[in-house]
Coordinates of C-alpha atoms and ligand atoms in Angstrom, one line a residue:
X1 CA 10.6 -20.6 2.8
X2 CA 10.3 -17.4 4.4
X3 CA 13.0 -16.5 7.3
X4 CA 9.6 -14.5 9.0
X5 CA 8.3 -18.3 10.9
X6 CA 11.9 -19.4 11.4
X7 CA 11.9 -16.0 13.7
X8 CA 8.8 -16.2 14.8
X9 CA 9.6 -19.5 17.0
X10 CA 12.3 -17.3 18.7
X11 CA 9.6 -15.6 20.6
X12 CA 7.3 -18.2 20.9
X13 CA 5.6 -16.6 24.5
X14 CA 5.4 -12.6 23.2
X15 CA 2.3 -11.1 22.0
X16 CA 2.8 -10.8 18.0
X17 CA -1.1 -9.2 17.2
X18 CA -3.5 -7.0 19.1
X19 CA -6.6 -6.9 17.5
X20 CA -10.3 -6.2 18.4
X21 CA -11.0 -9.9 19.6
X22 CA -7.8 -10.0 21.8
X23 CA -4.3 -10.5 22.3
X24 CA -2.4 -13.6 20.0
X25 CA 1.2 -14.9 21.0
X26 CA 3.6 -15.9 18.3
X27 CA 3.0 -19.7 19.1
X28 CA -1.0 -18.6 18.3
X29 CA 0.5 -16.9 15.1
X30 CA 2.3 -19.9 14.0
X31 CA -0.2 -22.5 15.2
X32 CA -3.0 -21.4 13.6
X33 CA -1.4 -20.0 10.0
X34 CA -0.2 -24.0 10.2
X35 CA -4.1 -24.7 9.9
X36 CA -4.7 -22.6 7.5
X37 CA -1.7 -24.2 5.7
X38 CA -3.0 -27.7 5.9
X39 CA -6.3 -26.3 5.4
X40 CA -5.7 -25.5 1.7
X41 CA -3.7 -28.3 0.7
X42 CA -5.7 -31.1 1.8
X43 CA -4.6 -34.0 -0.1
X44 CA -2.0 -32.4 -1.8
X45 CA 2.0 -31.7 -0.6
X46 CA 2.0 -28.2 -2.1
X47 CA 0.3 -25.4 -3.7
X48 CA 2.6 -25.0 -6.5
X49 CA 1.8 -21.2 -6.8
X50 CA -1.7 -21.2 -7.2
X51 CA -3.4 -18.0 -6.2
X52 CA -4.8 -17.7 -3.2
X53 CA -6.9 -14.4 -2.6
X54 CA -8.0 -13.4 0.4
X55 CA -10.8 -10.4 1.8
X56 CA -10.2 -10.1 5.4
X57 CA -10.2 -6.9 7.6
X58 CA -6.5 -6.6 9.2
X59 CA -6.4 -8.8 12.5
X60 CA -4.9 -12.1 14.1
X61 CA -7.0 -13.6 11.1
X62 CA -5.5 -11.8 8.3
X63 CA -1.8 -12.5 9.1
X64 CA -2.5 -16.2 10.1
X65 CA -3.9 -16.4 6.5
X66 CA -1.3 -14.8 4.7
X67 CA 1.7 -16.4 6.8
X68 CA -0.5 -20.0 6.0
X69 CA -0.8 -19.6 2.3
X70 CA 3.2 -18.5 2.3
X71 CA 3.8 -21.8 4.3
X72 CA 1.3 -23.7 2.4
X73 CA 3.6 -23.0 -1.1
X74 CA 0.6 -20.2 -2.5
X75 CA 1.1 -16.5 -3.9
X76 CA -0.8 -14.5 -1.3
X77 CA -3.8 -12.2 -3.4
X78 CA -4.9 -9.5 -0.4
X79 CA -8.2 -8.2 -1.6
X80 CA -9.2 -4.2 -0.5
X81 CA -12.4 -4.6 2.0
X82 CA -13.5 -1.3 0.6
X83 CA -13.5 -2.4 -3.3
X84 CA -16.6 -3.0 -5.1
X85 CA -17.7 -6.1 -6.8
X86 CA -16.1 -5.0 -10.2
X87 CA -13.1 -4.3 -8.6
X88 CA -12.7 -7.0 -6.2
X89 CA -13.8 -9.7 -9.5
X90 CA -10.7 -8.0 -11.7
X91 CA -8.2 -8.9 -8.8
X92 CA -9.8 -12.5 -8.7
X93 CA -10.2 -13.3 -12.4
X94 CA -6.8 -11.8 -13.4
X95 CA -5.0 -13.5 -10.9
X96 CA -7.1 -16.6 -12.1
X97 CA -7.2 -17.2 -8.2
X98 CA -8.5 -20.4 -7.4
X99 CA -8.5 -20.2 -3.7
X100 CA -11.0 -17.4 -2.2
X101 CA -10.9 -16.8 1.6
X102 CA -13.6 -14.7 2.7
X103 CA -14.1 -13.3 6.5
X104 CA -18.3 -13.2 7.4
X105 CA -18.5 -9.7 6.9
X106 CA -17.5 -9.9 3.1
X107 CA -19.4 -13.0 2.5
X108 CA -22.4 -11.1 0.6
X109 CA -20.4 -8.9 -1.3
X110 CA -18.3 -12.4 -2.7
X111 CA -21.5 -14.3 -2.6
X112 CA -21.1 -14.7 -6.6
X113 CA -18.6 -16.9 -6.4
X114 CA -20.0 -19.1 -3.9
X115 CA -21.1 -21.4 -6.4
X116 CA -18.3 -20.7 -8.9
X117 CA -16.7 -24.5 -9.6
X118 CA -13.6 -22.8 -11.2
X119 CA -12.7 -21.6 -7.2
X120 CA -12.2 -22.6 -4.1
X121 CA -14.8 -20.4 -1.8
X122 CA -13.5 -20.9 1.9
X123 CA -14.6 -19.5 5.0
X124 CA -12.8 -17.9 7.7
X125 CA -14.5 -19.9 10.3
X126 CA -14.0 -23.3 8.2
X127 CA -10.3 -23.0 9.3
X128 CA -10.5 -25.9 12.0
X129 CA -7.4 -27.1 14.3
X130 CA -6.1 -30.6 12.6
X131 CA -3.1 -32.5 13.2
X132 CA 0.2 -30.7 12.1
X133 CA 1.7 -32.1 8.8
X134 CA 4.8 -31.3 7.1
X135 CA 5.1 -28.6 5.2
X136 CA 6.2 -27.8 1.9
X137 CA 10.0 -27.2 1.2
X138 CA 9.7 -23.8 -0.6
X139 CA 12.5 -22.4 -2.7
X140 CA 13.0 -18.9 -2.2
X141 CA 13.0 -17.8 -5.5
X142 CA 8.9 -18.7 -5.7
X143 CA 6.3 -16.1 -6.1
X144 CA 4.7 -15.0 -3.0
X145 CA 2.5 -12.3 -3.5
X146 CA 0.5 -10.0 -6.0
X147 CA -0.2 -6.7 -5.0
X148 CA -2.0 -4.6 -7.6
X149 CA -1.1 -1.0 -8.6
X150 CA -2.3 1.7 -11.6
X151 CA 0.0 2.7 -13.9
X152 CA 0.3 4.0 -17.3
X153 CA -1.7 1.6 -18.2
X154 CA -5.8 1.7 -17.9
X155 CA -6.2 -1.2 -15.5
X156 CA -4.4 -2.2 -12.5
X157 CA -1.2 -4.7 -12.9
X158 CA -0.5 -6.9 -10.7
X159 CA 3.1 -6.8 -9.2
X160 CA 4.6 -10.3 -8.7
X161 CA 7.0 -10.9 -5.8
X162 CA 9.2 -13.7 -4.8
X163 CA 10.0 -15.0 -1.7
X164 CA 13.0 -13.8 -1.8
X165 CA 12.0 -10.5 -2.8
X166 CA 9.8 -10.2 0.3
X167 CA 12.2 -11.1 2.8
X168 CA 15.1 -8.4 1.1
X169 CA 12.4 -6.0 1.5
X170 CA 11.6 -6.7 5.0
X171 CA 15.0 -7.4 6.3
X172 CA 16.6 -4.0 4.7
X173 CA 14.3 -1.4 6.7
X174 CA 14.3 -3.9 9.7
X175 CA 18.3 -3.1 9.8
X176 CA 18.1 0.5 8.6
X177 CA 15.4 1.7 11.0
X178 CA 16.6 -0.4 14.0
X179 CA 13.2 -2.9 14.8
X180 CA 13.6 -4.9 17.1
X181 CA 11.7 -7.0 19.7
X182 CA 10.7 -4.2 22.3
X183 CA 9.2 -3.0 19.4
X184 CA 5.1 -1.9 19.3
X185 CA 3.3 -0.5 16.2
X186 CA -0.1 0.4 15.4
X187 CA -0.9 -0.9 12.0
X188 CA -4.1 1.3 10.4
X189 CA -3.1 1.0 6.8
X190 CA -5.1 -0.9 4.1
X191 CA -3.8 -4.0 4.0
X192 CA -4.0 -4.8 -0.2
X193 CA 0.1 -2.3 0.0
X194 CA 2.9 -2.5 0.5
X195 CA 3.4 -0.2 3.4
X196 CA 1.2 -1.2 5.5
X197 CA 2.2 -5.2 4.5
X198 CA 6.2 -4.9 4.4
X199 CA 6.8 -2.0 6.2
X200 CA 4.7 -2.2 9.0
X201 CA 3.6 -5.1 9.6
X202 CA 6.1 -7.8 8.1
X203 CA 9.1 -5.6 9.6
X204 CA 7.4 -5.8 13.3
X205 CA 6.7 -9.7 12.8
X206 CA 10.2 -10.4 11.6
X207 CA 11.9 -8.6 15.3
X208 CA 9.8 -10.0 17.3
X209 CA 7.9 -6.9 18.2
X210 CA 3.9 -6.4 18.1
X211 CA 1.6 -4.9 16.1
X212 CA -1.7 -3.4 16.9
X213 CA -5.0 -3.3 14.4
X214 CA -6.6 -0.4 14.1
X215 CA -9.3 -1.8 10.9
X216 CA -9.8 2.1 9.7
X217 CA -8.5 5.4 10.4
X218 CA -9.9 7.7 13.2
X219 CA -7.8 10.4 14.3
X220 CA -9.2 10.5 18.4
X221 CA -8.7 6.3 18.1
X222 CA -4.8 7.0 17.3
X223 CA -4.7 9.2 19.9
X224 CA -6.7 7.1 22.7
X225 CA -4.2 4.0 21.5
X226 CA -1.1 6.4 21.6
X227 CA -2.3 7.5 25.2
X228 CA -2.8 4.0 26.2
X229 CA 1.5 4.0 26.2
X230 CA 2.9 1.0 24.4
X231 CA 3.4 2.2 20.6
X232 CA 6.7 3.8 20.2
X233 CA 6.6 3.1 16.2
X234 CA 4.6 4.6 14.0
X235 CA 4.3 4.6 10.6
X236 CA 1.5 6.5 8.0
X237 CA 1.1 8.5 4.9
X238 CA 1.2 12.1 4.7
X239 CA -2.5 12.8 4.9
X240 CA -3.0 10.9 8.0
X241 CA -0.1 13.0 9.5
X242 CA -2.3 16.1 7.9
X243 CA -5.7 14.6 10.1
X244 CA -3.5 13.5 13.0
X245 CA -2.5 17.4 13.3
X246 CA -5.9 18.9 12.6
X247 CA -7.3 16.5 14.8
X248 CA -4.9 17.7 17.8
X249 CA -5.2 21.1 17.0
X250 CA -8.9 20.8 18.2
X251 CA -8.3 19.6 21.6
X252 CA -7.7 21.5 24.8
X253 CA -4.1 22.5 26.1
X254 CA -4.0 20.0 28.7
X255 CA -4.8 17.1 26.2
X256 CA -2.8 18.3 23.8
X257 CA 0.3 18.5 26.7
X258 CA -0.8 14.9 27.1
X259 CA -0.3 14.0 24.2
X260 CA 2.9 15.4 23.3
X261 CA 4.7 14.1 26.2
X262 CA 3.6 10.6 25.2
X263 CA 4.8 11.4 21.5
X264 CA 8.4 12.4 22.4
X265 CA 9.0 8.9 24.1
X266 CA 8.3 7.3 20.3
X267 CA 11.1 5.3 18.7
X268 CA 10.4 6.1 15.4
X269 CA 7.9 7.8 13.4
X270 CA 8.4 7.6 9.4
X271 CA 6.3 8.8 6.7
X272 CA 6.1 7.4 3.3
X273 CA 3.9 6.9 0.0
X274 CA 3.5 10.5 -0.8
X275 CA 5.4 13.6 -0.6
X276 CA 6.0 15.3 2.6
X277 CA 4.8 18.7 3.1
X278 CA 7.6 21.0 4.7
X279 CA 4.3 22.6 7.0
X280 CA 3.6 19.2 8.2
X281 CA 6.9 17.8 8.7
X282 CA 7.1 21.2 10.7
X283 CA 4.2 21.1 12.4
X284 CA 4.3 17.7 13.3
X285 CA 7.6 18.3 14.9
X286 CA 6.5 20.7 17.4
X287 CA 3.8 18.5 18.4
X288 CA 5.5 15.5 18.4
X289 CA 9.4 16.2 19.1
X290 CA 10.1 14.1 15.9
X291 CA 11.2 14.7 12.7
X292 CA 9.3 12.2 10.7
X293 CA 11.8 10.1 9.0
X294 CA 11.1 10.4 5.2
X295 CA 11.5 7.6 2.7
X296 CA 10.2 6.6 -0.8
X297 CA 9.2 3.5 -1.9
X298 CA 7.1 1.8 -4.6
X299 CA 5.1 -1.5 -4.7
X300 CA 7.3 -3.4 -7.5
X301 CA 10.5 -2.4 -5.4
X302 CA 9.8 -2.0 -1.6
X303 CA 11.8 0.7 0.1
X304 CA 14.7 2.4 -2.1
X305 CA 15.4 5.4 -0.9
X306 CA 15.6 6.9 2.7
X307 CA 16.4 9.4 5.1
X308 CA 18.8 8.2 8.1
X309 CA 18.0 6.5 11.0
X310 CA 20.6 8.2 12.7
X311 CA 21.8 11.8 11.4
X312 CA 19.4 14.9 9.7
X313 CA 16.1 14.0 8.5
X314 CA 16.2 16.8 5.5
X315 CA 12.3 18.2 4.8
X316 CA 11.3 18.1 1.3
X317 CA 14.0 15.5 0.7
X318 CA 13.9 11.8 0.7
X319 CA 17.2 10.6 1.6
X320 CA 20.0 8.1 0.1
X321 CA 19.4 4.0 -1.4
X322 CA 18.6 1.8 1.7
X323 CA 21.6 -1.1 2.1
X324 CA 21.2 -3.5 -0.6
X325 CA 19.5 -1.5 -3.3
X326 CA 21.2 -0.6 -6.2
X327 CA 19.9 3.6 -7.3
X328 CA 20.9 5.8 -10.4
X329 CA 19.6 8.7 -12.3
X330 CA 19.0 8.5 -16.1
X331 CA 17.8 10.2 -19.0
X332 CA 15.0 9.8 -21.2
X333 CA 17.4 7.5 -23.4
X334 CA 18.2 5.1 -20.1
X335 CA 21.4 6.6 -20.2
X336 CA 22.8 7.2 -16.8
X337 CA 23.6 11.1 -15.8
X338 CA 25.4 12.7 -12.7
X339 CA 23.1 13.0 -9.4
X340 CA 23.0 16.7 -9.4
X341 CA 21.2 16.5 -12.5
X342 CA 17.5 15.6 -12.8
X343 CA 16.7 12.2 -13.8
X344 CA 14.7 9.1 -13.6
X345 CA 14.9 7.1 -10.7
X346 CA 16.1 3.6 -11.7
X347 CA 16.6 0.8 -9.1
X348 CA 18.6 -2.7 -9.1
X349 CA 18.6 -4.8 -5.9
X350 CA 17.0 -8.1 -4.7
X351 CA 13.8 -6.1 -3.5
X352 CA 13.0 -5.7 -7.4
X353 CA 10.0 -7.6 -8.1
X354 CA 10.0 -10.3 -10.7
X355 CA 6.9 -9.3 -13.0
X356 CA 3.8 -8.0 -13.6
X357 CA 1.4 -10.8 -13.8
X358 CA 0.9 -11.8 -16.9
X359 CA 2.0 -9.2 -18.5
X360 CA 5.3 -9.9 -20.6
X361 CA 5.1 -7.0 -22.0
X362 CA 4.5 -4.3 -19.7
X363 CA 7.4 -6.2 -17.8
X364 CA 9.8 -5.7 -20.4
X365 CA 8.9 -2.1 -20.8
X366 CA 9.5 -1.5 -17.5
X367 CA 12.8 -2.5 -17.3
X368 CA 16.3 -1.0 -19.7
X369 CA 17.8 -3.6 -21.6
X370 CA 20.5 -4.2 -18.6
X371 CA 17.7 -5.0 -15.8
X372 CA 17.3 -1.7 -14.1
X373 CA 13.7 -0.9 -13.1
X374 CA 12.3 2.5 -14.3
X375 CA 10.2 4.2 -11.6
X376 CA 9.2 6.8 -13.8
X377 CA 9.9 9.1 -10.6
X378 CA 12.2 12.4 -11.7
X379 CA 15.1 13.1 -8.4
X380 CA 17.5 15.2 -8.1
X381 CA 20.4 15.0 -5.6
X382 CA 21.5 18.0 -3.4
X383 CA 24.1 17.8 -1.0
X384 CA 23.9 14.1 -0.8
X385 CA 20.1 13.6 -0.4
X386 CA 18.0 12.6 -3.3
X387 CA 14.9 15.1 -3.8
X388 CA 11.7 14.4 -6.0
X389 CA 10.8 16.7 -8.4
X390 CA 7.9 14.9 -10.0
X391 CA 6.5 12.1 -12.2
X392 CA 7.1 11.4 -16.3
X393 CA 3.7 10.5 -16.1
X394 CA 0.6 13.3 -15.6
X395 CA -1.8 10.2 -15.5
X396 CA -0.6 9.3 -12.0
X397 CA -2.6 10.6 -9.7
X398 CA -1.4 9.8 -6.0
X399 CA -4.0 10.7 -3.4
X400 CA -3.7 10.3 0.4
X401 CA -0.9 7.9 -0.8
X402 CA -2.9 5.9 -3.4
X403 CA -1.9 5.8 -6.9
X404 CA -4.6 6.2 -9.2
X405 CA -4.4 5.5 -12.9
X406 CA -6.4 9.2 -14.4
X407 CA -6.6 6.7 -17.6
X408 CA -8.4 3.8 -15.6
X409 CA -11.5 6.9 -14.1
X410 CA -11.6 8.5 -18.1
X411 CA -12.6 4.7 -19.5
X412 CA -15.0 4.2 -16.8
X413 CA -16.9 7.7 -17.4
X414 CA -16.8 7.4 -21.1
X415 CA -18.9 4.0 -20.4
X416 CA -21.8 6.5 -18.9
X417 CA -24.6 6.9 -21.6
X418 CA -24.3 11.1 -21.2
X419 CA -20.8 11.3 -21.2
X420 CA -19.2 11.8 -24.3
X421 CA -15.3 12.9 -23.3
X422 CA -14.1 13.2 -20.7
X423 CA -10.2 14.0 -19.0
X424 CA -9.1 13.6 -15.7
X425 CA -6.0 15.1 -13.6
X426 CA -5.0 15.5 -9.9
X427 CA -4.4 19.1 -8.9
X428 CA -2.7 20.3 -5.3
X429 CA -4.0 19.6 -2.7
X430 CA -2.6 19.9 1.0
X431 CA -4.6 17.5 2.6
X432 CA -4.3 14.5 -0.1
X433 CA -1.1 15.3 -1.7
X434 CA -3.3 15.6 -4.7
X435 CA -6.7 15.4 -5.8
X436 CA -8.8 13.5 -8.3
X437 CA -11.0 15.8 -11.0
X438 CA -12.3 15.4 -14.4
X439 CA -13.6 17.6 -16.6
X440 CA -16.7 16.1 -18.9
X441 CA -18.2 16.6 -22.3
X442 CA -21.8 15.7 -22.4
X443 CA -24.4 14.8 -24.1
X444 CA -26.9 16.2 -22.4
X445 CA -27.6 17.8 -18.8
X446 CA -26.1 15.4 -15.9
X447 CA -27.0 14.9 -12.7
X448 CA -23.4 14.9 -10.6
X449 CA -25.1 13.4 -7.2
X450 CA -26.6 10.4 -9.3
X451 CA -23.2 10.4 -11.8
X452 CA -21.3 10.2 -8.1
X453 CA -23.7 7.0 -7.0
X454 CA -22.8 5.0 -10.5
X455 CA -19.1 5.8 -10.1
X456 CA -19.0 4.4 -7.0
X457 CA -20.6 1.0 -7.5
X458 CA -17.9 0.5 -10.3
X459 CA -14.5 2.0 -8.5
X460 CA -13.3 2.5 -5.1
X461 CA -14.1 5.4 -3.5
X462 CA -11.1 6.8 -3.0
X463 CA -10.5 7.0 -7.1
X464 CA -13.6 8.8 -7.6
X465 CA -13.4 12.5 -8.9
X466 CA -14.4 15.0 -5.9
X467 CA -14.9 17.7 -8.4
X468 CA -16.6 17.5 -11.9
X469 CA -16.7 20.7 -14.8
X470 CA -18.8 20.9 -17.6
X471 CA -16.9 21.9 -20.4
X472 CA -17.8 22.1 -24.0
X473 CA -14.8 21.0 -25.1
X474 CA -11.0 19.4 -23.8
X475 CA -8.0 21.6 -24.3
X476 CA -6.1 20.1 -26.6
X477 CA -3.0 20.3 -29.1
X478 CA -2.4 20.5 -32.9
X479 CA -2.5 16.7 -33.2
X480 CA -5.6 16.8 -30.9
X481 CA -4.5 15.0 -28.0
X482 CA -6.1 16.2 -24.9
X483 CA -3.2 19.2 -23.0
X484 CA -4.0 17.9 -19.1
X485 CA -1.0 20.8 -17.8
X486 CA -4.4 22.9 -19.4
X487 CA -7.2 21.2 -18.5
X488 CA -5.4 21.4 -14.8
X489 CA -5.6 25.0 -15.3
X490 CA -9.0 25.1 -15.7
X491 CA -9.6 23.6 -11.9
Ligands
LIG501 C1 -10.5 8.3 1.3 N1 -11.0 9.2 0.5 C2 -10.1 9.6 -0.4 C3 -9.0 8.9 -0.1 N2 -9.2 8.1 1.0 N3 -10.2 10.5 -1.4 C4 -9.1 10.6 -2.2 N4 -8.0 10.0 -1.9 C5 -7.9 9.1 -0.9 N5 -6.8 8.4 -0.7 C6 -12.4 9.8 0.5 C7 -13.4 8.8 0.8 O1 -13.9 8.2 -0.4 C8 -14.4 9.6 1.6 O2 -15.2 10.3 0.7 C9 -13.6 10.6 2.3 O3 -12.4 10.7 1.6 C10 -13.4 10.2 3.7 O4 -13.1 8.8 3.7 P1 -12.6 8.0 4.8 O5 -12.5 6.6 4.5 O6 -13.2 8.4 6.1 O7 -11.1 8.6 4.8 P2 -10.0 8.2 5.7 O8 -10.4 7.0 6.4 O9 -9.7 9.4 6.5 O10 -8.9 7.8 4.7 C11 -7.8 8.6 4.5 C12 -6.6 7.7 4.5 C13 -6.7 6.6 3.4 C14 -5.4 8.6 4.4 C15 -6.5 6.9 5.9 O11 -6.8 7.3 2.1 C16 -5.6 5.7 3.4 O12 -5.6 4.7 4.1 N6 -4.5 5.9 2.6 C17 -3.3 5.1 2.6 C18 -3.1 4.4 1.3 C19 -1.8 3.6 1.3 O13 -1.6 2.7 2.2 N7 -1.0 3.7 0.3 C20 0.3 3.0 0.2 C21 0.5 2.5 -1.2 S1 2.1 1.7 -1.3 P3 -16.8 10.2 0.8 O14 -17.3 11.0 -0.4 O15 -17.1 8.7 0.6 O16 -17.2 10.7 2.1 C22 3.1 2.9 -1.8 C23 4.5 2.6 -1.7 C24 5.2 3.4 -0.6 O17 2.7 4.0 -2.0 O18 6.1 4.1 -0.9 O19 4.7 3.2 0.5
LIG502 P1 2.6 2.8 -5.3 O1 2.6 2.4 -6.8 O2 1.3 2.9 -4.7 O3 3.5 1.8 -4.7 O4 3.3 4.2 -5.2 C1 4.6 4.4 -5.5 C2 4.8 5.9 -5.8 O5 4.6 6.7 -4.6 C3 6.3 6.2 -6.2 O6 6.5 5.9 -7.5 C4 6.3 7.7 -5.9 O7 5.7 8.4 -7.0 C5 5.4 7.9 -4.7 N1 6.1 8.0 -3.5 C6 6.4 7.1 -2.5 N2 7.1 7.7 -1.5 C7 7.3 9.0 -1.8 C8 7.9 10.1 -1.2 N3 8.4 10.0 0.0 N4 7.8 11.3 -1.8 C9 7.2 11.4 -3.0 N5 6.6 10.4 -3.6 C10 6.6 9.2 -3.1

């Protein structure tokens, strides 16, 4: 069982959640994620791993959920509340989910399975108070959670975590970056990731510190909650940091005064998920006082790598393996080379995740033959700090800290009737880190607004291409495989 109750009946009386309906003690986080525990099992004395996926917007709610399906012995499935219907039914059907907990604002959207026998359609409201029962006794080495991320592959896999794996992930940055119960964050982060689930909201849960809900970004509502005075820890991706300073930059002198005096009492601010811009790191240092502290990360892994806590922050640089986790640079041949030398970033370490769901072979492929995890990230170390230099993969596409799989938007567009090839990369971008375009061969003229609409009812929108070319044909090479370093070129 998870460490994360055991601490949470230290500070019984605190405030553990700030949402939009109020303000919830850890006794009101325990209490009712015990109802949602008994809740699911009913009858039965544990959940044995079944799936239990859940589309709730992050609040009191949402943790109560996932802390009650950890407690009630089920692999936590957090759905995105801004997928479509296609996108939210691959999470549920591949997960073979037979739970689905649904908050009143995504009832109509999940409405299809309300009548589905094969799962369990619950209510957030149906959670009632009932007398407390014992709990399963659940071994740590259990799955906990699926989290789903693109690859190399077309479709999204889903990353399986242990209990065990959880709790090494949480406890490592909890030690590294100093959390502790004085502690108040702002959580604004999608809640279907790993950041915003490990490192800022399970971190801040397990010290005894509180964490505010902001359900969707908006640059002036970070600033009003800053100004309000109790965050000091902050956490985003680089592109928020990117809006955050844009944002500022609009405002007069003697808000912006304001606001940078309020910044420089901050504990910590860390960015993560993408890389860093020097300008912003920069920039965000004269506004702030801080020098964001710079890590890197992935879902199957948690944190790996980061800059200190204590000692230089280096810009454009990500920092040394976090406490615990295990980091070496290889070859293409999995052979492992000195750090000064560009590599692939392999990791070892309890954080490791256990598999991809159902997916014995992408598992195995993921891993060298002596169970070190390829990241498929290139690094480089320079006096002592690890530096990213890039991906193996061009069909990784990570936008405003999303990975998107290029491979997953071409099979999608070549499903449109007047689309007959198509390739799609990520070029520069300063804003989003990168940005998602495609290039299309068609059959005949196409209309981009209406193409746009029918994209979006069958991806997210933050996968969708902002730019589209007509071309007549796709750069490619001798053997005739489509040259995306060209077809970048032609954006
Ligand atoms: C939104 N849009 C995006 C986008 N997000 N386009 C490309 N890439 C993205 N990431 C589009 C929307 O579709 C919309 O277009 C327009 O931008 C404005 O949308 P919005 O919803 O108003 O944007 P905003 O709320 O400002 O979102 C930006 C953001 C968001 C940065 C807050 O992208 C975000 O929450 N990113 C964080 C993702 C994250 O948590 N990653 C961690 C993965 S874990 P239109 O046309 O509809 O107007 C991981 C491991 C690790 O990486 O190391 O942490
Ligand atoms: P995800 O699969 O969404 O968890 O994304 C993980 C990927 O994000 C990593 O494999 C890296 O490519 C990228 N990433 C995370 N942190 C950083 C960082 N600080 N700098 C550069 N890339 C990063």
């Amino acid at each position: 069982m998870l460490n994360l109750f055991e601490k949470g009946k230290k500070y019984k009386e605190k405030i553990a959640i700030v949402d939009e309906k109020g303000a919830y003690s850890y006794e009101n986080l325990l209490e009712k994620s015990q109802e949602v525990a008994n809740s699911l099992l009913e009858k039965e004395i544990d959940l044995k791993e079944k799936r239990v996926a859940f589309l709730v917007s992050p609040s009191f709610d949402y943790i109560s959920i996932q802390w009650g399906i950890w407690q009630a012995g089920g692999i936590a499935v957090p759905l995105c509340v801004s997928y479509p219907f296609p996108s939210l039914q691959y999470v549920i059907e591949d997960t073979q989910a037979e739970y689905l907990i649904v908050a009143p604002e995504f009832e109509e959207i999940l409405s299809p399975y309300r009548k589905d026998s094969s799962i369990k359609f619950i209510r957030v409201q149906d959670f009632q108070a009932s007398a407390k029962r014992k709990l399963p006794e659940i071994s740590k080495d259990r799955g906990g959670m699926i989290l789903y991320t693109s690859g190399t592959t077309s479709l999204p896999k889903g990353v399986l975590t242990t209990h065990a794996n959880i709790e090494a992930q949480i406890s490592t940055l909890v030690d590294a970056w100093g959390w502790n119960p004085s502690d108040y964050t702002l959580s604004l982060l999608p809640l279907h990731h790993v950041h915003g689930i490990i490192n800022v909201n399970s971190c801040a849960l397990w010290s005894g510190a509180t964490v505010e809900f902001l359900p969707y970004f908006d640059a002036q509502a970070v600033f009003e909650i800053f100004m309000k005075g109790r965050v000091n820890v902050f956490m985003a991706v680089p592109t928020i940091y990117f809006k955050l300073i844009a944002y500022y930059d609009t405002l007069s002198e003697e808000e912006q005064i304001a606001i940078t005096e309020r910044l420089k009492t901050f504990r910590l601010m860390v960015s993560g998920s993408a890389a860093l811009p020097i300008s912003v790191m920069e920039r965000w240092h004269q506004i702030s006082g801080h020098y964001l502290l710079e890590r890197y990360g992935m879902t199957e892994i948690g944190m790996a790598i980061s800059n200190p806590y204590h000692g230089e922050r280096r810009a454009g640089h990500i920092g040394q393996a976090l406490k615990g986790v295990e980091v070496r640079l290889c070859d293409e041949q999995d052979n492992e080379i000195p750090l000064d030398q560009p590599g692939e970033i392999q990791i070892k370490g309890p954080s490791v995740f256990k598999a991809y769901w159902k997916k014995a072979e992408a598992t195995a492929k993921a891993f060298t033959v002596d169970g070190w995890f390829k990241t498929g990230d290139i690094a480089v170390m320079e006096d002592g700090y690890f530096k990213i230099l890039g991906r193996d993969s061009i069909d990784i596409i990570k936008s405003g800290g999303y990975k998107i799989s290029a491979l997953e938007i071409e099979e999608v567009l070549r499903t449109h009737s007047s689309i007959k090839d198509c390739g799609v990369v990520g070029i520069p971008d300063e804003e989003w880190g990168e940005k998602v375009v495609a290039a299309l061969v068609t059959e005949e003229a196409i209309d981009i607004e209406a193409l746009n609409h029918w994209i979006r009812g069958k991806m997210p929108a933050y996968k969708i291409p902002r730019k589209y070319l007509i071309v007549d044909d796709l750069p490619r090479n001798t053997m005739g495989k489509v040259t995306k370093n060209e077809l970048k070129k032609l954006f």
